[in-house]
Amino acid sequence: MKHRQQAFTLIELLVVIAIIGILTGITIIALPKAIEFARITKAKAEIRDIVTSIRRLELDTGQWPGHQEINVIGNEIPNNEIWDLNEEVAGLTQNDSADPYPNWRGYYAAYIPLDPWGNPYFFDSDYDVDGIWVIAVGSFGPNGIGHNVYDEDDIIYELGR
């Protein structure tokens, strides 16, 4: 009895290669968007953790980072921004040695990480959202442009309006 050897035809191989190529192309196109979505999600989660630390600072000291009064929002409050929440004046990772917070019971955060794009998170009590001043904790987003430049990719949490 003769046994016929089984094999794939050239057309079957080409179809499989074409399918693999299409799937690879779709993956290559979708991967950067998925990575960016993951970074944005991570930034939002870290901001929520930072807000929890700020709320604890607020409960103990009656102040927000930078010794700012709670719920005071204003147009161009001078020197209100904390561009790096690891700074001593922020009061989250350490008490401000130059001007100690009253009733400080920290550490409210052991360390504030950099955002997924390598920039520090910020606190700003006169952040502009479409012409409305808000108290914001946030990240300057994928483009990293900030320091009073308000653009579409910033990721913020509003503590108050």
PDB file of C-alpha atoms in Angstrom:
ATOM      1  CA  MET A   1       0.000   0.000   0.000  1.00  0.00           C
ATOM      2  CA  LYS A   2       1.305   3.383  -0.955  1.00  0.00           C
ATOM      3  CA  HIS A   3       1.180   6.220   1.550  1.00  0.00           C
ATOM      4  CA  ARG A   4       0.705   9.610   0.107  1.00  0.00           C
ATOM      5  CA  GLN A   5       2.735  12.306   1.847  1.00  0.00           C
ATOM      6  CA  GLN A   6       0.619  15.162   3.174  1.00  0.00           C
ATOM      7  CA  ALA A   7       1.876  18.696   2.597  1.00  0.00           C
ATOM      8  CA  PHE A   8       0.624  22.225   2.311  1.00  0.00           C
ATOM      9  CA  THR A   9       0.183  23.663  -1.128  1.00  0.00           C
ATOM     10  CA  LEU A  10       1.867  26.885  -2.126  1.00  0.00           C
ATOM     11  CA  ILE A  11      -1.478  28.691  -2.136  1.00  0.00           C
ATOM     12  CA  GLU A  12      -2.242  27.555   1.426  1.00  0.00           C
ATOM     13  CA  LEU A  13       1.155  28.799   2.592  1.00  0.00           C
ATOM     14  CA  LEU A  14       0.650  32.154   0.871  1.00  0.00           C
ATOM     15  CA  VAL A  15      -2.789  32.563   2.477  1.00  0.00           C
ATOM     16  CA  VAL A  16      -1.352  31.865   5.945  1.00  0.00           C
ATOM     17  CA  ILE A  17       1.528  34.299   5.349  1.00  0.00           C
ATOM     18  CA  ALA A  18      -0.931  36.962   4.158  1.00  0.00           C
ATOM     19  CA  ILE A  19      -3.101  36.504   7.270  1.00  0.00           C
ATOM     20  CA  ILE A  20      -0.049  36.773   9.526  1.00  0.00           C
ATOM     21  CA  GLY A  21       1.014  39.924   7.663  1.00  0.00           C
ATOM     22  CA  ILE A  22      -2.417  41.517   8.071  1.00  0.00           C
ATOM     23  CA  LEU A  23      -2.538  40.708  11.790  1.00  0.00           C
ATOM     24  CA  THR A  24       0.987  42.075  12.253  1.00  0.00           C
ATOM     25  CA  GLY A  25       0.033  45.277  10.446  1.00  0.00           C
ATOM     26  CA  ILE A  26      -3.038  45.758  12.622  1.00  0.00           C
ATOM     27  CA  THR A  27      -0.970  45.173  15.756  1.00  0.00           C
ATOM     28  CA  ILE A  28       1.719  47.639  14.680  1.00  0.00           C
ATOM     29  CA  ILE A  29      -0.913  50.291  14.012  1.00  0.00           C
ATOM     30  CA  ALA A  30      -2.849  49.684  17.266  1.00  0.00           C
ATOM     31  CA  LEU A  31       0.103  49.228  19.634  1.00  0.00           C
ATOM     32  CA  PRO A  32       1.132  52.908  20.024  1.00  0.00           C
ATOM     33  CA  LYS A  33      -2.474  53.892  20.770  1.00  0.00           C
ATOM     34  CA  ALA A  34      -2.767  51.111  23.354  1.00  0.00           C
ATOM     35  CA  ILE A  35       0.502  52.171  24.992  1.00  0.00           C
ATOM     36  CA  GLU A  36      -0.637  55.815  25.147  1.00  0.00           C
ATOM     37  CA  PHE A  37      -4.001  54.765  26.599  1.00  0.00           C
ATOM     38  CA  ALA A  38      -2.168  52.740  29.271  1.00  0.00           C
ATOM     39  CA  ARG A  39       0.031  55.736  30.135  1.00  0.00           C
ATOM     40  CA  ILE A  40      -2.980  58.025  30.472  1.00  0.00           C
ATOM     41  CA  THR A  41      -4.737  55.456  32.672  1.00  0.00           C
ATOM     42  CA  LYS A  42      -1.632  55.150  34.860  1.00  0.00           C
ATOM     43  CA  ALA A  43      -1.382  58.948  35.196  1.00  0.00           C
ATOM     44  CA  LYS A  44      -5.038  59.175  36.254  1.00  0.00           C
ATOM     45  CA  ALA A  45      -4.511  56.488  38.913  1.00  0.00           C
ATOM     46  CA  GLU A  46      -1.385  58.208  40.253  1.00  0.00           C
ATOM     47  CA  ILE A  47      -3.195  61.553  40.350  1.00  0.00           C
ATOM     48  CA  ARG A  48      -5.994  59.966  42.412  1.00  0.00           C
ATOM     49  CA  ASP A  49      -3.351  58.723  44.883  1.00  0.00           C
ATOM     50  CA  ILE A  50      -1.821  62.210  45.044  1.00  0.00           C
ATOM     51  CA  VAL A  51      -5.249  63.748  45.669  1.00  0.00           C
ATOM     52  CA  THR A  52      -5.711  61.346  48.591  1.00  0.00           C
ATOM     53  CA  SER A  53      -2.390  62.561  50.022  1.00  0.00           C
ATOM     54  CA  ILE A  54      -3.442  66.187  49.555  1.00  0.00           C
ATOM     55  CA  ARG A  55      -6.759  65.514  51.306  1.00  0.00           C
ATOM     56  CA  ARG A  56      -4.879  64.022  54.272  1.00  0.00           C
ATOM     57  CA  LEU A  57      -2.573  67.074  54.377  1.00  0.00           C
ATOM     58  CA  GLU A  58      -5.689  69.264  54.267  1.00  0.00           C
ATOM     59  CA  LEU A  59      -7.357  67.403  57.161  1.00  0.00           C
ATOM     60  CA  ASP A  60      -4.282  67.630  59.397  1.00  0.00           C
ATOM     61  CA  THR A  61      -3.016  71.115  58.600  1.00  0.00           C
ATOM     62  CA  GLY A  62      -5.966  73.001  57.141  1.00  0.00           C
ATOM     63  CA  GLN A  63      -3.789  73.899  54.142  1.00  0.00           C
ATOM     64  CA  TRP A  64      -3.071  72.713  50.647  1.00  0.00           C
ATOM     65  CA  PRO A  65       0.385  72.309  49.093  1.00  0.00           C
ATOM     66  CA  GLY A  66       2.359  75.528  49.197  1.00  0.00           C
ATOM     67  CA  HIS A  67       0.578  76.634  52.402  1.00  0.00           C
ATOM     68  CA  GLN A  68      -2.429  77.685  50.360  1.00  0.00           C
ATOM     69  CA  GLU A  69      -5.800  78.268  51.922  1.00  0.00           C
ATOM     70  CA  ILE A  70      -8.346  75.569  51.225  1.00  0.00           C
ATOM     71  CA  ASN A  71     -10.845  76.334  48.444  1.00  0.00           C
ATOM     72  CA  VAL A  72      -9.305  79.697  47.583  1.00  0.00           C
ATOM     73  CA  ILE A  73      -9.396  79.972  43.824  1.00  0.00           C
ATOM     74  CA  GLY A  74      -8.306  83.047  42.006  1.00  0.00           C
ATOM     75  CA  ASN A  75      -7.134  84.621  38.855  1.00  0.00           C
ATOM     76  CA  GLU A  76      -3.355  84.627  38.859  1.00  0.00           C
ATOM     77  CA  ILE A  77      -2.685  84.024  42.542  1.00  0.00           C
ATOM     78  CA  PRO A  78       1.063  84.785  42.743  1.00  0.00           C
ATOM     79  CA  ASN A  79       3.436  81.861  43.341  1.00  0.00           C
ATOM     80  CA  ASN A  80       0.623  79.389  43.860  1.00  0.00           C
ATOM     81  CA  GLU A  81       1.938  76.645  41.605  1.00  0.00           C
ATOM     82  CA  ILE A  82       3.905  73.686  42.901  1.00  0.00           C
ATOM     83  CA  TRP A  83       5.511  72.280  39.762  1.00  0.00           C
ATOM     84  CA  ASP A  84       6.962  69.239  41.533  1.00  0.00           C
ATOM     85  CA  LEU A  85       4.962  67.781  44.405  1.00  0.00           C
ATOM     86  CA  ASN A  86       8.126  66.217  45.861  1.00  0.00           C
ATOM     87  CA  GLU A  87       9.310  69.721  46.783  1.00  0.00           C
ATOM     88  CA  GLU A  88       9.482  70.384  50.508  1.00  0.00           C
ATOM     89  CA  VAL A  89       7.057  73.316  50.272  1.00  0.00           C
ATOM     90  CA  ALA A  90       4.354  70.949  48.966  1.00  0.00           C
ATOM     91  CA  GLY A  91       4.229  69.264  52.375  1.00  0.00           C
ATOM     92  CA  LEU A  92       3.408  65.805  51.050  1.00  0.00           C
ATOM     93  CA  THR A  93       6.711  63.939  51.305  1.00  0.00           C
ATOM     94  CA  GLN A  94       8.207  66.069  54.081  1.00  0.00           C
ATOM     95  CA  ASN A  95       7.320  69.066  56.213  1.00  0.00           C
ATOM     96  CA  ASP A  96       8.438  72.469  54.990  1.00  0.00           C
ATOM     97  CA  SER A  97      11.515  73.240  57.105  1.00  0.00           C
ATOM     98  CA  ALA A  98      11.459  76.935  56.136  1.00  0.00           C
ATOM     99  CA  ASP A  99       7.804  77.369  57.111  1.00  0.00           C
ATOM    100  CA  PRO A 100       6.476  74.246  58.873  1.00  0.00           C
ATOM    101  CA  TYR A 101       2.866  73.209  58.359  1.00  0.00           C
ATOM    102  CA  PRO A 102       0.813  73.332  61.586  1.00  0.00           C
ATOM    103  CA  ASN A 103      -0.208  69.887  62.895  1.00  0.00           C
ATOM    104  CA  TRP A 104       1.735  68.149  60.118  1.00  0.00           C
ATOM    105  CA  ARG A 105       1.472  64.386  60.692  1.00  0.00           C
ATOM    106  CA  GLY A 106       3.017  63.165  57.439  1.00  0.00           C
ATOM    107  CA  TYR A 107       4.441  61.588  55.448  1.00  0.00           C
ATOM    108  CA  TYR A 108       1.364  61.811  53.288  1.00  0.00           C
ATOM    109  CA  ALA A 109       3.246  60.161  50.454  1.00  0.00           C
ATOM    110  CA  ALA A 110       6.639  58.507  50.662  1.00  0.00           C
ATOM    111  CA  TYR A 111       7.436  59.747  47.175  1.00  0.00           C
ATOM    112  CA  ILE A 112       5.460  61.311  44.338  1.00  0.00           C
ATOM    113  CA  PRO A 113       6.442  59.485  41.131  1.00  0.00           C
ATOM    114  CA  LEU A 114       7.078  61.150  37.812  1.00  0.00           C
ATOM    115  CA  ASP A 115       4.223  60.891  35.372  1.00  0.00           C
ATOM    116  CA  PRO A 116       4.441  58.210  32.640  1.00  0.00           C
ATOM    117  CA  TRP A 117       6.188  60.715  30.334  1.00  0.00           C
ATOM    118  CA  GLY A 118       8.920  61.512  32.868  1.00  0.00           C
ATOM    119  CA  ASN A 119       7.604  64.837  34.194  1.00  0.00           C
ATOM    120  CA  PRO A 120       6.620  65.769  37.767  1.00  0.00           C
ATOM    121  CA  TYR A 121       2.987  66.082  38.796  1.00  0.00           C
ATOM    122  CA  PHE A 122       1.821  69.591  39.739  1.00  0.00           C
ATOM    123  CA  PHE A 123      -0.620  71.487  41.970  1.00  0.00           C
ATOM    124  CA  ASP A 124      -2.126  74.760  40.725  1.00  0.00           C
ATOM    125  CA  SER A 125      -4.871  76.738  42.452  1.00  0.00           C
ATOM    126  CA  ASP A 126      -5.604  78.918  39.430  1.00  0.00           C
ATOM    127  CA  TYR A 127      -5.541  76.419  36.589  1.00  0.00           C
ATOM    128  CA  ASP A 128      -7.506  77.599  33.550  1.00  0.00           C
ATOM    129  CA  VAL A 129     -10.111  75.162  32.194  1.00  0.00           C
ATOM    130  CA  ASP A 130     -11.907  76.844  29.306  1.00  0.00           C
ATOM    131  CA  GLY A 131     -11.773  80.230  31.018  1.00  0.00           C
ATOM    132  CA  ILE A 132     -12.794  78.901  34.440  1.00  0.00           C
ATOM    133  CA  TRP A 133     -10.258  78.882  37.264  1.00  0.00           C
ATOM    134  CA  VAL A 134     -10.003  75.567  39.099  1.00  0.00           C
ATOM    135  CA  ILE A 135      -7.774  74.051  41.744  1.00  0.00           C
ATOM    136  CA  ALA A 136      -6.001  71.267  39.900  1.00  0.00           C
ATOM    137  CA  VAL A 137      -3.616  68.404  40.492  1.00  0.00           C
ATOM    138  CA  GLY A 138      -2.244  67.026  37.296  1.00  0.00           C
ATOM    139  CA  SER A 139       0.208  65.973  34.668  1.00  0.00           C
ATOM    140  CA  PHE A 140       1.240  67.986  31.632  1.00  0.00           C
ATOM    141  CA  GLY A 141       0.397  64.923  29.557  1.00  0.00           C
ATOM    142  CA  PRO A 142       2.167  63.379  26.587  1.00  0.00           C
ATOM    143  CA  ASN A 143       3.661  66.609  25.242  1.00  0.00           C
ATOM    144  CA  GLY A 144       5.033  67.627  28.667  1.00  0.00           C
ATOM    145  CA  ILE A 145       4.303  71.310  28.012  1.00  0.00           C
ATOM    146  CA  GLY A 146       3.138  73.129  31.105  1.00  0.00           C
ATOM    147  CA  HIS A 147       4.056  75.883  33.543  1.00  0.00           C
ATOM    148  CA  ASN A 148       1.003  78.021  32.802  1.00  0.00           C
ATOM    149  CA  VAL A 149       0.532  76.656  29.287  1.00  0.00           C
ATOM    150  CA  TYR A 150      -2.935  75.119  29.319  1.00  0.00           C
ATOM    151  CA  ASP A 151      -3.428  72.680  26.475  1.00  0.00           C
ATOM    152  CA  GLU A 152      -5.628  69.793  25.459  1.00  0.00           C
ATOM    153  CA  ASP A 153      -3.418  66.908  26.572  1.00  0.00           C
ATOM    154  CA  ASP A 154      -3.036  67.863  30.248  1.00  0.00           C
ATOM    155  CA  ILE A 155      -4.502  65.304  32.640  1.00  0.00           C
ATOM    156  CA  ILE A 156      -6.002  66.968  35.686  1.00  0.00           C
ATOM    157  CA  TYR A 157      -8.140  66.302  38.719  1.00  0.00           C
ATOM    158  CA  GLU A 158     -10.181  69.259  39.941  1.00  0.00           C
ATOM    159  CA  LEU A 159     -10.100  69.767  43.706  1.00  0.00           C
ATOM    160  CA  GLY A 160     -12.426  72.734  43.426  1.00  0.00           C
ATOM    161  CA  ARG A 161     -13.911  75.459  41.231  1.00  0.00           C
TER     162      ARG A 161
END
